[in-house]
Amino acid sequence: MQIFFPKEKESENRVSILPETVKKLVELGISVEVETSLGKTVHVSDDLYASSGASISKDRNSSLSSSDVTCRINKPETEEISFLKKNSIHISFLDPFNEIELVKEFANSNISAISMELIPRITRAQKMDALSSQANLGGYAAVIEASRCLGKSFPMMMTAAGTISPSKIFVIGVGVAGLQAIATAKRLGARVEAFDTRPVVEEQVRSLGARFVQIDIGETEETEQGYAKELSKEQIKMQQEGMKKICSQSDVVITTAQVFGRPAPRIVTKEMIEVMKPGSVIVDMAVGTGGNVEGSRAEESVIQNGVTIVGLSNLPGEVAFDASLVYGNNLFNLIEEYWDSENKKFDFDITDEILSGCVVTHEGDIVNNMVKDRI
Ligand code: NAD
């Protein structure tokens, strides 16, 4: 059984596995191959991978076609699927609701494609949940980025030269990323407020020492997996009205709002930005899925009325080493769960609760119901 870890696309800082996780796979009896200079962006040499038990591949296409499993972070180029070994397994983020052609190509090529974003949110699968492991670090990086762009200190300082008041941070959307953003901003000494459409979050916000902003937007719902459901146009309007004042008083606004499988809701409007203080900063963590903030642009910092709008679509990539460590561990936990150590093969039963959630294609068919519905 051979697993191959190819290099990521040029713009990606993270890598899909670090040497310490390679070691754990090798201990299971799996042969691990990594593409040469895989670890360059996180300062890990080929030698370090080799001393952890990996073979170093200098021929990417040959490794793709000889490996039983290929693991990476980002979805592959469609053209690369034809190189994969027939009936092999491919594990990565896939964006399957928007990448229908890619999904069809996996099915046509007889590849079992696992979508990391579709790992179910059940207790047994928490250790494999890469959306959460990456969102957590993304929330941290968003706060660090905001503090870098803001010409103010986060904590209060009482000095002989005068008192510096603490910065005010407003976090919109309190899932995994939002909770880490709140915790990080609190640790840095800021005053933090937060809002989410799911009322269940209020208690979590309070337990971190932040204030939950009350805005009456009527009935809201969440899915069985804990994801927010889309708001109506009227509810979004009510939310925007309720937030305008908070934004105008904040030094930093961090938006993390997402609706699973749909474009991110547009929450912060031009009108709201116009009432914000010049010099303040907005970090739009949803910029990669449509954006929560009017005028935000991926990989750019846009200045509107003196307000800096930061649009980094890969915030976990700002802490690439740790993001790689936890992503590799998510992959290891997934592989180990189905590893039959006696027969040295995968026990790949797609009726299993986790696999039925995240396997998108298998034996030539699209097998995931959510993806089938979308098609
Ligand atoms: P997410 O990335 O889908 O969305 C981020 C947040 O945005 C969510 O809290 C959502 O409610 C919020 N949101 C959506 N529309 C909004 C709007 N208009 N205004 C303000 N906020 C809005 O969420 P997530 O980080 O994946 O987490 C969703 C929930 O699932 C959380 O409660 C999290 O703790 C839970 N979770 C459970 C497990 C598990 O049980 N295994 C794993 C991960 C997360």
XYZ file of C-alpha atoms and ligand atoms in Angstrom:
419
model
C 0.000 0.000 0.000
C 1.560 3.266 -1.121
C 0.430 6.809 -0.292
C 1.711 9.772 -2.297
C 1.825 13.408 -1.165
C 2.337 15.678 -4.221
C 3.455 19.301 -3.979
C 0.682 21.876 -3.692
C -0.057 24.641 -6.210
C 2.392 27.559 -6.397
C 0.313 29.964 -4.252
C -0.077 27.501 -1.335
C 2.234 27.828 1.690
C 0.846 24.849 3.548
C 1.879 21.252 2.901
C -0.253 18.149 3.332
C 2.059 16.301 5.723
C 5.054 16.921 7.993
C 7.777 14.361 8.795
C 6.434 13.473 12.254
C 3.147 12.350 10.677
C 5.005 10.467 7.920
C 6.634 8.468 10.716
C 3.234 7.478 12.114
C 2.046 6.252 8.699
C 5.244 4.253 8.187
C 4.735 2.644 11.602
C 1.353 1.381 10.370
C 3.197 -0.462 7.589
C 2.299 1.991 4.825
C 4.867 3.017 2.244
C 4.961 6.832 1.969
C 6.196 8.794 -1.022
C 6.494 12.616 -1.026
C 7.254 14.777 -4.040
C 10.687 16.372 -3.935
C 10.759 19.783 -2.180
C 7.238 19.219 -0.805
C 8.229 20.929 2.449
C 10.047 23.941 0.967
C 7.443 26.520 2.054
C 7.571 25.303 5.671
C 11.366 24.912 5.709
C 11.338 21.128 5.853
C 13.958 19.431 3.673
C 13.679 16.241 1.608
C 16.299 14.747 3.949
C 14.046 15.240 6.944
C 11.153 13.496 5.167
C 13.528 10.705 4.110
C 14.817 10.226 7.661
C 11.201 9.844 8.784
C 10.773 6.938 6.395
C 9.411 8.550 3.207
C 10.788 7.948 -0.276
C 11.338 11.113 -2.266
C 9.744 11.158 -5.702
C 11.315 13.151 -8.495
C 8.675 11.999 -10.991
C 5.254 13.297 -9.959
C 3.243 11.623 -12.742
C 4.823 8.253 -12.170
C 4.043 8.485 -8.424
C 0.452 9.526 -9.148
C -0.015 6.492 -11.359
C 1.596 3.978 -9.005
C 0.058 5.072 -5.675
C -3.004 3.520 -4.057
C -3.826 6.762 -2.249
C -2.988 10.375 -3.144
C -3.338 13.007 -0.413
C -3.152 16.772 -0.722
C -4.752 19.973 0.541
C -6.065 21.600 -2.636
C -8.221 20.078 -5.349
C -6.222 18.769 -8.321
C -6.213 20.166 -11.834
C -8.766 18.180 -13.863
C -6.025 17.146 -16.326
C -4.080 15.454 -13.538
C -6.862 12.988 -12.725
C -6.054 10.882 -15.786
C -2.628 10.117 -14.286
C -4.081 8.620 -11.094
C -4.042 4.836 -10.702
C -7.440 3.279 -11.537
C -9.499 2.426 -8.444
C -7.142 4.441 -6.230
C -8.271 6.874 -3.503
C -7.792 10.646 -3.724
C -8.144 12.757 -0.541
C -8.229 16.593 -0.535
C -10.499 19.601 -0.247
C -12.610 19.460 -3.419
C -15.254 22.192 -3.300
C -17.575 19.502 -4.738
C -20.719 21.677 -4.995
C -18.975 24.086 -7.353
C -16.588 21.665 -9.083
C -19.089 19.440 -10.824
C -16.811 18.763 -13.828
C -13.976 17.718 -11.538
C -16.310 15.366 -9.664
C -17.516 13.826 -12.953
C -13.906 13.336 -14.033
C -13.133 11.468 -10.795
C -16.122 9.204 -11.412
C -15.220 8.610 -15.088
C -11.650 7.734 -14.094
C -12.795 5.236 -11.450
C -11.208 7.112 -8.565
C -12.679 7.109 -5.047
C -12.551 10.816 -4.214
C -12.860 11.923 -0.603
C -13.818 15.540 0.039
C -12.290 16.839 3.275
C -15.002 19.506 3.577
C -17.654 16.779 3.719
C -16.264 14.923 6.755
C -19.402 14.716 8.930
C -19.556 16.727 12.135
C -19.929 13.782 14.475
C -17.842 13.078 17.553
C -16.038 10.085 15.954
C -14.870 12.260 13.058
C -13.703 15.324 15.019
C -10.055 14.263 14.745
C -10.387 14.197 10.931
C -12.213 17.529 10.619
C -9.866 19.679 8.529
C -12.420 22.471 8.067
C -12.219 23.019 11.821
C -8.456 22.546 12.191
C -7.827 25.126 9.476
C -10.609 27.550 10.523
C -9.208 27.613 14.052
C -5.790 28.786 12.823
C -7.468 31.106 10.308
C -9.318 32.854 13.155
C -6.036 33.344 14.988
C -4.266 34.655 11.865
C -7.130 37.087 11.123
C -6.604 38.820 14.464
C -2.832 38.965 14.055
C -3.278 40.413 10.551
C -5.764 42.996 11.854
C -3.397 44.087 14.619
C -0.614 44.452 12.043
C -2.748 46.778 9.889
C -4.237 48.813 12.767
C -2.202 51.756 13.957
C -3.309 51.124 17.545
C -2.419 48.785 20.369
C -4.911 46.053 21.290
C -4.361 46.193 25.071
C -4.887 49.153 27.350
C -1.592 50.674 28.517
C -1.177 53.098 31.375
C 2.144 54.837 30.919
C 3.827 57.997 32.206
C 3.235 59.437 28.754
C -0.506 58.880 28.892
C -3.160 56.186 28.875
C -3.780 54.161 25.728
C -7.315 52.819 25.536
C -7.876 49.206 24.406
C -8.948 48.516 20.832
C -12.518 47.418 20.169
C -12.981 44.314 18.063
C -16.274 43.125 16.580
C -16.443 39.513 15.391
C -19.316 38.618 13.048
C -19.954 34.877 12.831
C -18.946 32.734 15.786
C -18.156 29.254 14.454
C -14.737 27.697 14.881
C -12.858 30.639 13.302
C -14.900 33.270 15.141
C -14.381 31.632 18.533
C -10.611 31.529 17.991
C -10.664 35.158 16.795
C -12.456 36.174 20.000
C -10.067 34.172 22.189
C -7.001 35.598 20.431
C -8.231 39.211 20.606
C -9.066 38.757 24.300
C -5.599 37.330 24.972
C -4.141 40.429 23.329
C -6.173 42.596 25.673
C -8.795 43.987 23.278
C -12.452 44.662 24.121
C -14.433 42.144 22.127
C -18.031 41.994 20.933
C -19.531 39.321 18.693
C -22.679 38.352 16.842
C -23.985 35.182 15.217
C -27.403 34.244 13.868
C -27.370 31.037 15.905
C -28.521 31.969 19.430
C -26.806 28.896 20.904
C -23.496 30.737 20.433
C -24.273 33.456 22.987
C -23.134 31.328 25.934
C -19.833 30.450 24.180
C -19.130 34.125 23.468
C -19.758 35.030 27.097
C -17.572 32.219 28.376
C -14.648 33.775 26.482
C -15.232 37.079 28.251
C -16.703 38.875 25.218
C -20.069 40.613 24.856
C -22.739 39.046 22.657
C -24.506 41.698 20.584
C -28.282 41.275 20.653
C -29.997 41.903 17.313
C -33.551 40.725 16.788
C -33.745 39.142 13.328
C -36.638 36.749 14.034
C -36.477 32.944 13.784
C -33.179 31.433 12.643
C -32.307 27.798 12.013
C -29.308 25.521 11.964
C -28.723 22.176 10.221
C -28.267 18.849 12.033
C -24.499 19.320 11.663
C -24.619 22.723 13.406
C -24.268 24.896 10.286
C -26.317 28.106 9.985
C -29.157 28.175 7.433
C -29.399 31.041 4.972
C -31.240 34.172 6.216
C -33.989 35.870 4.208
C -33.267 39.219 2.532
C -35.365 40.966 5.213
C -33.405 39.290 8.018
C -30.069 40.322 6.484
C -31.370 43.895 6.281
C -32.380 43.814 9.984
C -28.969 42.416 10.851
C -27.174 45.158 8.911
C -29.239 47.879 10.599
C -28.453 46.406 14.023
C -24.730 46.217 13.278
C -24.187 49.642 11.816
C -23.664 51.329 15.180
C -21.356 48.594 16.505
C -19.210 48.836 13.344
C -18.990 52.618 13.698
C -17.548 52.209 17.196
C -15.148 49.366 16.385
C -11.457 49.583 15.509
C -11.504 46.131 13.940
C -14.326 44.107 12.379
C -13.626 40.439 11.612
C -16.231 38.655 9.515
C -16.319 34.854 9.416
C -19.942 34.195 8.375
C -20.482 31.171 6.143
C -23.503 29.149 5.069
C -22.466 25.568 4.215
C -22.444 24.844 0.464
C -23.685 28.332 -0.470
C -21.976 31.667 -1.178
C -21.123 33.628 1.979
C -23.791 36.141 3.068
C -23.072 39.811 2.261
C -23.246 41.470 5.686
C -21.057 44.582 5.809
C -22.257 47.122 3.228
C -20.611 50.219 1.788
C -23.019 52.249 3.910
C -21.746 50.570 7.079
C -18.115 51.111 6.056
C -18.838 54.820 5.512
C -19.702 55.287 9.199
C -16.585 53.481 10.434
C -13.623 55.434 11.824
C -10.798 56.175 9.367
C -7.852 53.946 10.257
C -10.032 51.040 11.311
C -9.609 47.586 9.777
C -11.971 44.923 8.437
C -10.771 41.361 7.830
C -13.136 39.471 5.528
C -12.481 35.812 6.284
C -15.157 34.776 3.777
C -13.500 36.547 0.837
C -12.763 33.195 -0.841
C -16.426 32.149 -0.896
C -18.016 35.381 -2.116
C -17.178 37.727 0.763
C -19.076 39.126 3.746
C -17.916 42.657 2.997
C -18.909 44.862 0.069
C -15.783 45.809 -1.894
C -13.418 43.212 -0.402
C -11.098 41.539 -2.903
C -9.184 38.281 -2.552
C -5.451 38.694 -1.877
C -5.774 42.487 -1.711
C -6.062 45.179 0.937
C -8.599 47.711 -0.284
C -8.926 51.117 1.375
C -12.436 52.625 1.467
C -13.011 55.926 3.313
C -9.799 55.332 5.240
C -10.912 51.834 6.310
C -8.560 48.989 5.322
C -10.425 45.890 4.106
C -8.137 42.867 4.223
C -9.059 39.991 1.896
C -6.771 37.017 2.441
C -8.452 33.846 1.187
C -5.897 31.537 2.780
C -5.431 32.778 6.346
C -4.366 29.341 7.680
C -1.507 29.651 5.153
C -0.207 32.594 7.229
C 0.635 30.053 9.937
C 1.603 27.413 7.404
C 3.728 25.170 9.618
C 1.054 24.601 12.250
C -1.715 24.426 9.646
C 0.300 21.704 7.861
C 0.851 19.828 11.100
C -2.843 19.651 11.978
C -3.955 18.977 8.385
C -1.505 16.060 8.163
C -2.851 14.754 11.466
C -6.423 14.989 10.136
C -5.328 12.876 7.140
C -3.511 10.386 9.365
C -6.558 9.976 11.617
C -8.775 9.349 8.584
C -6.380 6.784 7.130
C -5.757 5.036 10.447
C -9.505 4.711 11.106
C -9.920 2.471 8.035
C -6.539 0.737 8.037
C -6.721 -3.030 8.323
C -3.283 -3.699 9.838
C -3.532 -7.486 9.451
C -4.196 -7.495 5.720
C -2.306 -4.212 5.121
C -5.160 -2.640 3.196
C -8.050 -0.232 3.608
C -11.348 -1.409 4.937
C -13.140 0.949 2.591
C -16.826 0.409 3.327
C -18.671 3.375 1.888
C -21.779 2.617 3.919
C -19.780 3.579 7.049
C -21.205 6.745 8.682
C -18.119 8.896 8.013
C -17.265 7.568 4.548
C -20.856 7.792 3.326
C -20.639 11.491 4.191
C -17.332 12.340 2.543
C -16.758 9.869 -0.331
C -17.974 11.705 -3.415
C -17.169 9.191 -6.176
C -16.637 5.425 -6.034
C -16.446 2.604 -8.607
C -17.293 4.924 -11.484
C -20.311 6.635 -9.863
C -21.061 9.830 -7.979
C -22.178 8.326 -4.677
C -22.645 11.325 -2.375
C -26.303 12.310 -2.036
C -25.682 16.010 -1.334
C -23.459 16.312 -4.407
C -25.926 14.283 -6.530
C -28.743 16.629 -5.427
C -26.686 19.665 -6.418
C -26.023 18.220 -9.894
P -19.207 28.091 9.383
O -17.801 28.251 8.949
O -20.162 27.363 8.504
O -19.827 29.552 9.622
C -19.223 30.465 10.517
C -20.274 31.092 11.386
O -21.024 32.030 10.618
C -21.311 30.137 11.964
O -21.253 30.209 13.374
C -22.627 30.640 11.407
O -23.690 30.501 12.317
C -22.311 32.082 11.158
N -23.223 32.808 10.261
C -23.843 32.394 9.125
N -24.586 33.404 8.596
C -24.407 34.481 9.406
C -24.887 35.810 9.393
N -25.709 36.251 8.455
N -24.489 36.639 10.390
C -23.671 36.229 11.371
N -23.174 34.976 11.441
C -23.550 34.118 10.475
O -19.285 27.505 10.853
P -18.324 26.448 11.553
O -17.116 27.122 12.046
O -18.156 25.327 10.628
O -19.162 26.008 12.822
C -20.565 25.793 12.824
C -20.938 25.101 14.145
O -20.553 23.738 14.102
C -20.269 25.711 15.355
O -21.193 25.777 16.408
C -19.197 24.735 15.687
O -18.834 24.767 17.056
C -19.853 23.436 15.300
N -18.875 22.376 15.009
C -19.123 21.116 15.454
C -18.215 20.101 15.181
C -18.455 18.696 15.658
O -19.359 18.466 16.390
N -17.668 17.736 15.229
C -17.077 20.353 14.429
C -16.857 21.657 13.980
C -17.777 22.653 14.273
